[in-house]
CSV table of C-alpha atoms in Angstrom, one decimal:
chain,number,residue,atom,x,y,z
A,1,MET,CA,97.4,149.5,106.5
A,2,LYS,CA,101.1,148.9,106.0
A,3,LYS,CA,101.2,146.4,109.0
A,4,LYS,CA,98.2,144.5,107.5
A,5,PHE,CA,99.9,144.3,104.1
A,6,SER,CA,103.2,143.1,105.7
A,7,PHE,CA,101.3,140.5,107.7
A,8,ILE,CA,99.6,139.2,104.6
A,9,LEU,CA,102.8,139.2,102.6
A,10,ILE,CA,104.6,137.2,105.3
A,11,ALA,CA,101.7,134.7,105.6
A,12,ILE,CA,101.7,134.1,101.8
A,13,THR,CA,105.5,133.7,101.7
A,14,LEU,CA,105.4,131.2,104.5
A,15,LEU,CA,102.5,129.3,103.0
A,16,LEU,CA,104.0,129.1,99.5
A,17,GLY,CA,107.5,128.5,100.8
A,18,SER,CA,106.7,125.5,102.9
A,19,CYS,CA,106.1,122.5,100.6
A,20,ALA,CA,104.9,120.4,103.5
A,21,MET,CA,102.3,123.0,104.5
A,22,MET,CA,101.2,123.4,100.9
A,23,GLN,CA,100.9,119.7,100.3
A,24,THR,CA,98.9,119.4,103.6
A,25,ILE,CA,96.5,122.1,102.4
A,26,VAL,CA,96.1,120.4,99.0
A,27,LYS,CA,95.5,117.0,100.4
A,28,SER,CA,93.0,118.3,103.0
A,29,THR,CA,91.1,120.3,100.4
A,30,PHE,CA,90.5,118.0,97.5
A,31,PRO,CA,88.6,114.8,98.2
A,32,TYR,CA,88.8,111.4,96.6
A,33,THR,CA,85.8,110.5,94.6
A,34,ALA,CA,84.7,107.2,93.1
A,35,ASN,CA,81.7,106.2,91.0
A,36,LEU,CA,80.2,102.9,92.0
A,37,THR,CA,77.5,100.9,90.2
A,38,ILE,CA,74.8,98.8,91.8
A,39,PRO,CA,73.5,96.6,88.9
A,40,ALA,CA,69.8,96.1,88.3
A,41,SER,CA,70.5,92.3,88.7
A,42,ALA,CA,71.7,92.8,92.4
A,43,SER,CA,69.5,90.7,94.7
A,44,VAL,CA,67.8,91.8,97.9
A,45,GLY,CA,69.1,90.5,101.2
A,46,GLU,CA,72.5,89.4,100.1
A,47,PRO,CA,75.8,91.2,100.5
A,48,HIS,CA,77.2,92.6,97.2
A,49,THR,CA,80.4,94.4,96.3
A,50,ALA,CA,81.0,97.4,94.0
A,51,ILE,CA,84.6,98.4,93.1
A,52,SER,CA,86.0,101.6,91.5
A,53,THR,CA,89.2,103.6,91.2
A,54,ALA,CA,89.1,106.8,93.2
A,55,ASN,CA,90.2,110.1,91.6
A,56,SER,CA,91.5,113.2,93.2
A,57,PHE,CA,93.0,116.5,92.0
A,58,ASP,CA,96.2,115.8,93.8
A,59,GLN,CA,96.4,112.2,92.6
A,60,ASP,CA,100.1,112.4,91.5
A,61,PHE,CA,101.4,111.9,95.1
A,62,THR,CA,103.7,108.9,94.6
A,63,LYS,CA,106.7,107.7,96.5
A,64,ASP,CA,108.8,109.0,93.5
A,65,GLY,CA,106.7,112.1,93.3
A,66,ASN,CA,107.8,115.5,94.5
A,67,ASN,CA,106.4,116.1,98.0
A,68,ALA,CA,104.6,112.9,99.2
A,69,GLY,CA,107.1,112.4,101.9
A,70,LYS,CA,106.3,115.8,103.4
A,71,ILE,CA,102.8,114.9,104.7
A,72,SER,CA,101.8,112.5,107.4
A,73,GLU,CA,99.0,111.3,109.6
A,74,VAL,CA,96.5,111.3,106.7
A,75,ARG,CA,93.1,110.2,107.9
A,76,ILE,CA,89.6,110.2,106.6
A,77,ILE,CA,87.6,113.2,107.9
A,78,SER,CA,84.4,113.0,106.0
A,79,ALA,CA,82.5,110.6,103.7
A,80,LYS,CA,79.3,111.1,101.7
A,81,LEU,CA,77.3,108.9,99.3
A,82,GLU,CA,75.0,110.4,96.7
A,83,SER,CA,73.0,109.2,93.7
A,84,LYS,CA,74.2,110.3,90.3
A,85,ASP,CA,72.1,108.2,87.8
A,86,PRO,CA,69.2,108.1,88.4
A,87,SER,CA,69.7,111.3,90.4
A,88,ASN,CA,66.5,110.7,92.4
A,89,TYR,CA,67.5,107.1,93.5
A,90,ASN,CA,66.6,106.6,97.1
A,91,ILE,CA,69.7,105.5,99.0
A,92,GLY,CA,67.2,104.1,101.6
A,93,ASN,CA,66.9,101.1,99.2
A,94,ILE,CA,70.2,100.1,100.8
A,95,VAL,CA,70.1,98.6,104.3
A,96,SER,CA,73.7,99.0,105.2
A,97,LEU,CA,77.1,99.6,103.6
A,98,ARG,CA,80.9,99.7,104.3
A,99,VAL,CA,83.5,101.6,102.3
A,100,TYR,CA,87.1,100.4,102.0
A,101,MET,CA,90.2,102.1,100.5
A,102,ALA,CA,93.1,100.1,99.2
A,103,ARG,CA,96.0,100.1,96.8
A,104,ALA,CA,95.0,99.7,93.1
A,105,ASP,CA,95.7,95.9,93.4
A,106,GLY,CA,93.4,95.6,96.5
A,107,SER,CA,96.2,95.2,99.0
A,108,ASP,CA,96.5,97.1,102.3
A,109,GLU,CA,92.7,97.6,102.4
A,110,VAL,CA,91.3,99.5,105.3
A,111,GLN,CA,87.7,100.4,106.2
A,112,VAL,CA,87.1,104.2,105.9
A,113,ALA,CA,83.4,104.6,106.3
A,114,VAL,CA,80.3,102.7,107.3
A,115,ARG,CA,76.5,103.2,107.6
A,116,LYS,CA,74.3,100.7,109.3
A,117,ASP,CA,70.5,100.8,109.5
A,118,ILE,CA,69.9,103.3,106.7
A,119,THR,CA,66.4,104.8,107.0
A,120,GLU,CA,64.0,103.8,104.2
A,121,ALA,CA,63.2,107.3,103.1
A,122,VAL,CA,66.6,108.9,103.4
A,123,GLY,CA,66.7,110.4,99.9
A,124,ASN,CA,69.4,110.6,97.3
A,125,SER,CA,72.3,111.7,99.6
A,126,ILE,CA,73.7,110.6,103.0
A,127,VAL,CA,76.6,111.3,105.1
A,128,LEU,CA,78.5,108.2,106.2
A,129,ASP,CA,80.1,107.4,109.6
A,130,ILE,CA,83.8,107.7,109.2
A,131,ASP,CA,86.4,105.2,110.5
A,132,ASN,CA,89.5,107.3,111.1
A,133,SER,CA,91.3,104.7,113.2
A,134,HIS,CA,93.8,104.1,110.3
A,135,PHE,CA,96.5,106.3,108.9
A,136,LEU,CA,96.2,106.4,105.1
A,137,ASP,CA,99.7,107.8,104.4
A,138,GLU,CA,100.9,105.0,102.2
A,139,LEU,CA,97.7,104.8,100.3
A,140,VAL,CA,97.6,108.4,99.3
A,141,ARG,CA,101.2,108.2,98.0
A,142,GLN,CA,100.0,105.6,95.4
A,143,PRO,CA,99.3,106.7,91.8
A,144,SER,CA,95.7,105.4,92.2
A,145,VAL,CA,93.6,103.9,95.0
A,146,ARG,CA,90.7,101.5,94.9
A,147,ILE,CA,87.4,102.0,96.6
A,148,ARG,CA,85.3,99.0,97.5
A,149,MET,CA,81.8,99.2,98.8
A,150,VAL,CA,80.1,96.3,100.4
A,151,TYR,CA,76.3,96.8,100.6
A,152,LEU,CA,73.1,95.0,101.4
A,153,LEU,CA,69.9,96.0,99.5
A,154,ARG,CA,66.5,96.5,101.0
A,155,LYS,CA,64.8,97.0,97.6
A,156,GLY,CA,66.0,96.2,94.1
A,157,SER,CA,66.1,98.6,91.1
A,158,ASP,CA,64.9,98.2,87.5
A,159,VAL,CA,68.0,100.0,86.2
A,160,ASP,CA,71.7,100.1,87.1
A,161,VAL,CA,72.3,102.7,89.8
A,162,ASN,CA,75.4,104.9,89.7
A,163,LEU,CA,76.5,106.3,93.1
A,164,LYS,CA,79.3,108.7,93.9
A,165,VAL,CA,81.4,108.3,97.1
A,166,THR,CA,83.2,111.4,98.2
A,167,LEU,CA,86.0,110.9,100.8
A,168,GLY,CA,87.5,113.9,102.5
A,169,LEU,CA,91.0,113.6,103.9
A,170,GLY,CA,93.0,115.5,106.5
A,171,ALA,CA,96.8,115.6,106.7
A,172,TYR,CA,99.5,117.1,108.7
A,173,PRO,CA,103.0,118.3,107.6
A,174,ARG,CA,105.7,115.7,108.4
A,175,ASN,CA,108.2,117.0,110.9
């Protein structure tokens, strides 16, 4: 029992004592989320764009912030799209979409997720195919990031549709 307690105490000490490790855990645990709107006026068969600012629990990683320099190799590890209002909106009304992440002013934009040939009866939630070919280190150090979704509709809607994009990130401690 004493060995087990000592091991746990050492593990907690190392975890809390290492800022880089703690920042890595925080960055890898809390996703960025953005609410995007598809207006009722959006036409079928033409590409459209929806833009929103992403929020995250650990949003205060900035270059002047405390520990942003202690994480590296930040990449997208998961992406999900779900209907918020109406909650039963069929995402199958969208043919395809691409999701981009950028600085608040739109610069340094990179594609982070894509979904082509969405099935017509997919329902109100889908997992997107991630594009983790880019490091997002500089973007996550910004006070806010912009999410842009480019989509093509299969079927229009009578009301504005609010969708939530959730982007999970993975990071490593900087050596």
